[in-house]
Tab-separated table of C-alpha atoms in Angstrom:
chain	number	residue	atom	x	y	z
A	1	LEU	CA	82.771	97.049	81.506
A	2	THR	CA	81.124	97.971	85.391
A	3	GLY	CA	84.337	99.998	85.602
A	4	THR	CA	85.212	98.199	88.135
A	5	SER	CA	89.067	96.730	88.495
A	6	ARG	CA	89.392	92.834	89.620
A	7	GLU	CA	91.099	94.252	93.139
A	8	GLN	CA	87.876	95.452	93.270
A	9	ARG	CA	85.535	92.455	92.277
A	10	ALA	CA	87.727	90.633	94.202
A	11	PHE	CA	86.854	92.236	97.545
A	12	GLN	CA	82.911	92.539	96.911
A	13	TYR	CA	83.188	89.238	96.709
A	14	LEU	CA	84.709	89.334	100.021
A	15	LEU	CA	82.686	91.091	101.707
A	16	ALA	CA	79.727	88.625	100.304
A	17	HIS	CA	81.113	85.820	101.132
A	18	ALA	CA	84.297	86.111	103.677
A	19	ILE	CA	83.404	86.129	107.440
A	20	PRO	CA	84.351	89.310	109.120
A	21	GLY	CA	87.213	88.911	111.677
A	22	ASP	CA	88.723	86.007	110.614
A	23	PRO	CA	91.450	85.888	108.682
A	24	ARG	CA	91.255	82.349	107.925
A	25	HIS	CA	88.371	82.739	106.198
A	26	ILE	CA	89.232	85.672	104.534
A	27	LEU	CA	92.563	84.078	102.838
A	28	GLN	CA	90.529	81.076	102.089
A	29	THR	CA	87.502	83.162	100.108
A	30	PHE	CA	90.434	84.903	98.461
A	31	ASP	CA	91.502	81.735	96.811
A	32	GLN	CA	88.515	80.499	95.941
A	33	TRP	CA	88.131	84.217	93.895
A	34	CYS	CA	91.216	83.262	92.462
A	35	TYR	CA	90.881	79.925	91.440
A	36	HIS	CA	87.347	80.007	90.431
A	37	CYS	CA	86.873	83.529	88.903
A	38	GLU	CA	90.009	85.854	88.365
A	39	HIS	CA	93.511	85.103	88.690
A	40	LEU	CA	94.811	87.988	91.146
A	41	SER	CA	98.753	88.117	92.263
A	42	CYS	CA	98.095	86.952	95.962
A	43	VAL	CA	100.992	84.622	97.627
A	44	GLY	CA	98.516	82.338	97.402
A	45	PRO	CA	97.989	78.593	99.812
A	46	ASP	CA	101.054	76.845	98.407
A	47	LYS	CA	103.648	79.602	98.726
A	48	GLY	CA	101.640	80.530	101.749
A	49	ARG	CA	102.282	77.511	103.918
A	50	ILE	CA	106.019	78.220	103.876
A	51	VAL	CA	105.608	81.967	104.842
A	52	GLU	CA	103.370	80.805	107.996
A	53	ARG	CA	106.499	78.320	108.716
A	54	VAL	CA	108.965	80.907	108.501
A	55	LEU	CA	106.625	83.273	110.984
A	56	LEU	CA	106.363	80.277	112.996
A	57	GLU	CA	109.911	79.617	113.122
A	58	ARG	CA	110.851	82.972	113.808
A	59	ALA	CA	108.159	84.798	115.606
A	60	PRO	CA	109.530	88.611	114.558
A	61	LEU	CA	108.411	90.856	116.443
A	62	ARG	CA	108.682	93.349	113.725
A	63	VAL	CA	107.779	93.086	109.947
A	64	LEU	CA	107.892	94.755	106.965
A	65	GLU	CA	106.456	94.018	104.211
A	66	LEU	CA	106.628	95.262	100.529
A	67	GLY	CA	104.096	95.255	97.970
A	68	THR	CA	100.870	94.476	99.614
A	69	TYR	CA	98.634	94.506	97.034
A	70	CYS	CA	95.546	93.542	97.743
A	71	GLY	CA	96.425	92.820	101.560
A	72	TYR	CA	96.493	88.803	100.794
A	73	GLY	CA	100.423	88.649	102.425
A	74	THR	CA	99.309	91.136	104.508
A	75	VAL	CA	96.544	88.605	106.340
A	76	LEU	CA	98.177	85.640	105.846
A	77	LEU	CA	101.839	87.417	107.673
A	78	ALA	CA	99.392	89.316	110.724
A	79	GLN	CA	97.219	86.522	111.420
A	80	GLY	CA	100.613	84.577	112.427
A	81	LEU	CA	102.558	87.325	114.539
A	82	PRO	CA	103.325	86.804	118.056
A	83	PRO	CA	101.854	88.973	120.627
A	84	GLY	CA	102.446	92.470	121.189
A	85	ALA	CA	104.283	92.491	117.620
A	86	ARG	CA	103.541	94.507	114.321
A	87	LEU	CA	103.796	94.562	110.782
A	88	TYR	CA	104.768	97.611	108.426
A	89	THR	CA	103.367	97.344	104.945
A	90	ILE	CA	104.256	99.082	101.563
A	91	GLU	CA	102.077	99.950	98.105
A	92	GLY	CA	103.115	101.901	95.362
A	93	ASP	CA	99.498	102.015	94.051
A	94	PRO	CA	96.605	103.730	95.652
A	95	ARG	CA	94.143	102.081	94.009
A	96	HIS	CA	95.289	98.765	95.187
A	97	ALA	CA	96.338	100.277	98.615
A	98	ALA	CA	92.585	101.251	98.820
A	99	VAL	CA	91.090	98.134	98.620
A	100	ALA	CA	94.080	96.678	100.997
A	101	GLU	CA	93.138	98.960	103.639
A	102	LYS	CA	89.596	97.448	103.576
A	103	VAL	CA	91.115	93.592	103.771
A	104	ILE	CA	92.734	93.784	106.508
A	105	ARG	CA	90.128	95.678	108.551
A	106	LEU	CA	87.857	92.982	107.296
A	107	ALA	CA	90.668	90.633	108.548
A	108	GLY	CA	89.867	92.312	112.158
A	109	PHE	CA	93.577	93.886	112.096
A	110	SER	CA	93.397	97.181	113.846
A	111	GLU	CA	96.179	99.921	112.826
A	112	GLN	CA	97.751	98.642	116.009
A	113	THR	CA	98.683	95.471	114.432
A	114	VAL	CA	99.330	96.919	110.729
A	115	GLU	CA	100.211	99.885	109.247
A	116	LEU	CA	99.444	100.407	105.642
A	117	ILE	CA	101.899	103.001	103.976
A	118	VAL	CA	101.264	104.249	100.551
A	119	GLY	CA	104.203	105.247	98.714
A	120	PRO	CA	107.094	104.419	96.649
A	121	SER	CA	109.275	101.954	98.342
A	122	GLU	CA	112.319	103.767	97.552
A	123	GLU	CA	110.812	107.011	99.110
A	124	VAL	CA	109.033	105.333	102.062
A	125	ILE	CA	111.945	103.189	103.242
A	126	PRO	CA	114.146	106.066	104.434
A	127	CYS	CA	111.537	107.795	106.502
A	128	LEU	CA	110.578	104.526	108.299
A	129	ARG	CA	112.629	104.855	111.430
A	130	GLU	CA	111.699	108.918	112.002
A	131	LYS	CA	107.968	108.775	110.488
A	132	HIS	CA	106.731	105.368	111.389
A	133	GLY	CA	108.781	104.305	114.300
A	134	LEU	CA	110.535	101.464	112.489
A	135	THR	CA	113.719	100.814	114.101
A	136	LYS	CA	114.703	97.217	113.761
A	137	ALA	CA	112.924	94.571	110.894
A	138	ASN	CA	113.369	91.456	112.104
A	139	LEU	CA	111.382	89.755	109.110
A	140	VAL	CA	111.212	91.491	105.856
A	141	PHE	CA	108.763	90.240	103.282
A	142	MET	CA	109.364	91.063	99.639
A	143	ASP	CA	106.605	90.914	97.116
A	144	HIS	CA	106.756	93.778	94.851
A	145	TRP	CA	108.408	95.141	91.190
A	146	LYS	CA	111.477	92.407	91.027
A	147	ARG	CA	113.583	94.692	90.025
A	148	CYS	CA	113.378	96.785	93.379
A	149	TYR	CA	114.122	94.065	95.061
A	150	LEU	CA	118.023	94.644	95.166
A	151	ARG	CA	117.592	98.488	95.508
A	152	ASP	CA	115.165	97.809	98.441
A	153	LEU	CA	117.097	95.448	100.732
A	154	ARG	CA	120.718	97.980	99.653
A	155	LEU	CA	118.292	100.978	101.207
A	156	LEU	CA	117.301	98.552	103.869
A	157	GLU	CA	120.877	97.648	105.082
A	158	SER	CA	122.122	101.392	104.384
A	159	HIS	CA	119.424	102.647	107.001
A	160	GLN	CA	120.090	100.046	109.110
A	161	LEU	CA	116.533	98.880	110.010
A	162	LEU	CA	117.276	94.816	109.322
A	163	ALA	CA	117.789	93.604	112.923
A	164	GLU	CA	120.946	90.819	113.428
A	165	GLY	CA	119.989	87.636	112.961
A	166	ALA	CA	116.818	89.441	110.044
A	167	THR	CA	115.019	86.914	107.664
A	168	ILE	CA	114.660	88.401	103.843
A	169	LEU	CA	111.841	86.090	102.347
A	170	ALA	CA	111.939	86.826	98.822
A	171	ASP	CA	108.710	85.936	96.087
A	172	ASN	CA	109.388	84.941	92.917
A	173	VAL	CA	113.225	85.432	92.528
A	174	LEU	CA	113.611	82.530	90.135
A	175	PHE	CA	110.383	83.335	87.942
A	176	PRO	CA	109.462	86.257	86.647
A	177	GLY	CA	112.584	85.984	88.074
A	178	ALA	CA	115.268	88.548	90.186
A	179	PRO	CA	118.993	87.819	89.437
A	180	HIS	CA	120.848	90.510	90.708
A	181	PHE	CA	119.129	90.552	94.022
A	182	LEU	CA	119.335	86.559	94.142
A	183	GLN	CA	123.404	86.988	93.518
A	184	TYR	CA	123.636	89.948	95.191
A	185	ALA	CA	122.502	87.843	98.648
A	186	LYS	CA	124.434	84.834	97.692
A	187	THR	CA	127.477	86.238	97.362
A	188	CYS	CA	128.232	89.364	99.379
A	189	GLY	CA	128.826	87.311	102.277
A	190	LYS	CA	125.886	89.052	104.846
A	191	TYR	CA	123.442	86.292	104.140
A	192	HIS	CA	122.503	82.282	104.092
A	193	CYS	CA	120.539	81.991	101.373
A	194	LYS	CA	117.830	79.217	100.571
A	195	VAL	CA	115.667	79.069	97.903
A	196	HIS	CA	112.225	77.173	98.639
A	197	ARG	CA	110.772	75.575	95.861
A	198	ALA	CA	106.852	76.037	94.779
A	199	SER	CA	104.316	76.599	91.988
A	200	LEU	CA	102.987	79.636	90.930
A	201	GLU	CA	100.178	81.053	92.239
A	202	TYR	CA	96.825	79.268	91.558
């Protein structure tokens, strides 16, 4: 009725209630909106703790996120980066990217720390090295279309964008599910696989 999207309404709520420059409070305010107002397909606090644990264990200097959406996962990743690290995040939908850009900057992250790239992942990935300066990613967080997981992993491999010992963290591989990605990861011989059990968002 208002002509604004759910994502835009969530951002207006953030503007009214979140503390600018405080990433953790930004995420908590997002969670409040999603629990009590409207559901958004964000990572959420339960799975967010898994992401935070992986960041703490790995301390990656170059992180790639596929599927920025509203910027929730981006803020979650960025707040856990070690000093001097850089995060590249790709979003295919320009409307979502416009909201995410404002959320990321509201959380206090500059373009030197977080670069938001707008475009289809299959077009952006081959250009990451030449156009954006990403030589090797230490951590990849996949949270975009599940049907694209395997294609994009193979693109990252073929363009040699994965650092030795890189971690691939993929959301929702069981439900709604990415069976071909999961089968490849388990059987190709390149990866050690671990499934983290978690609840759905909110």
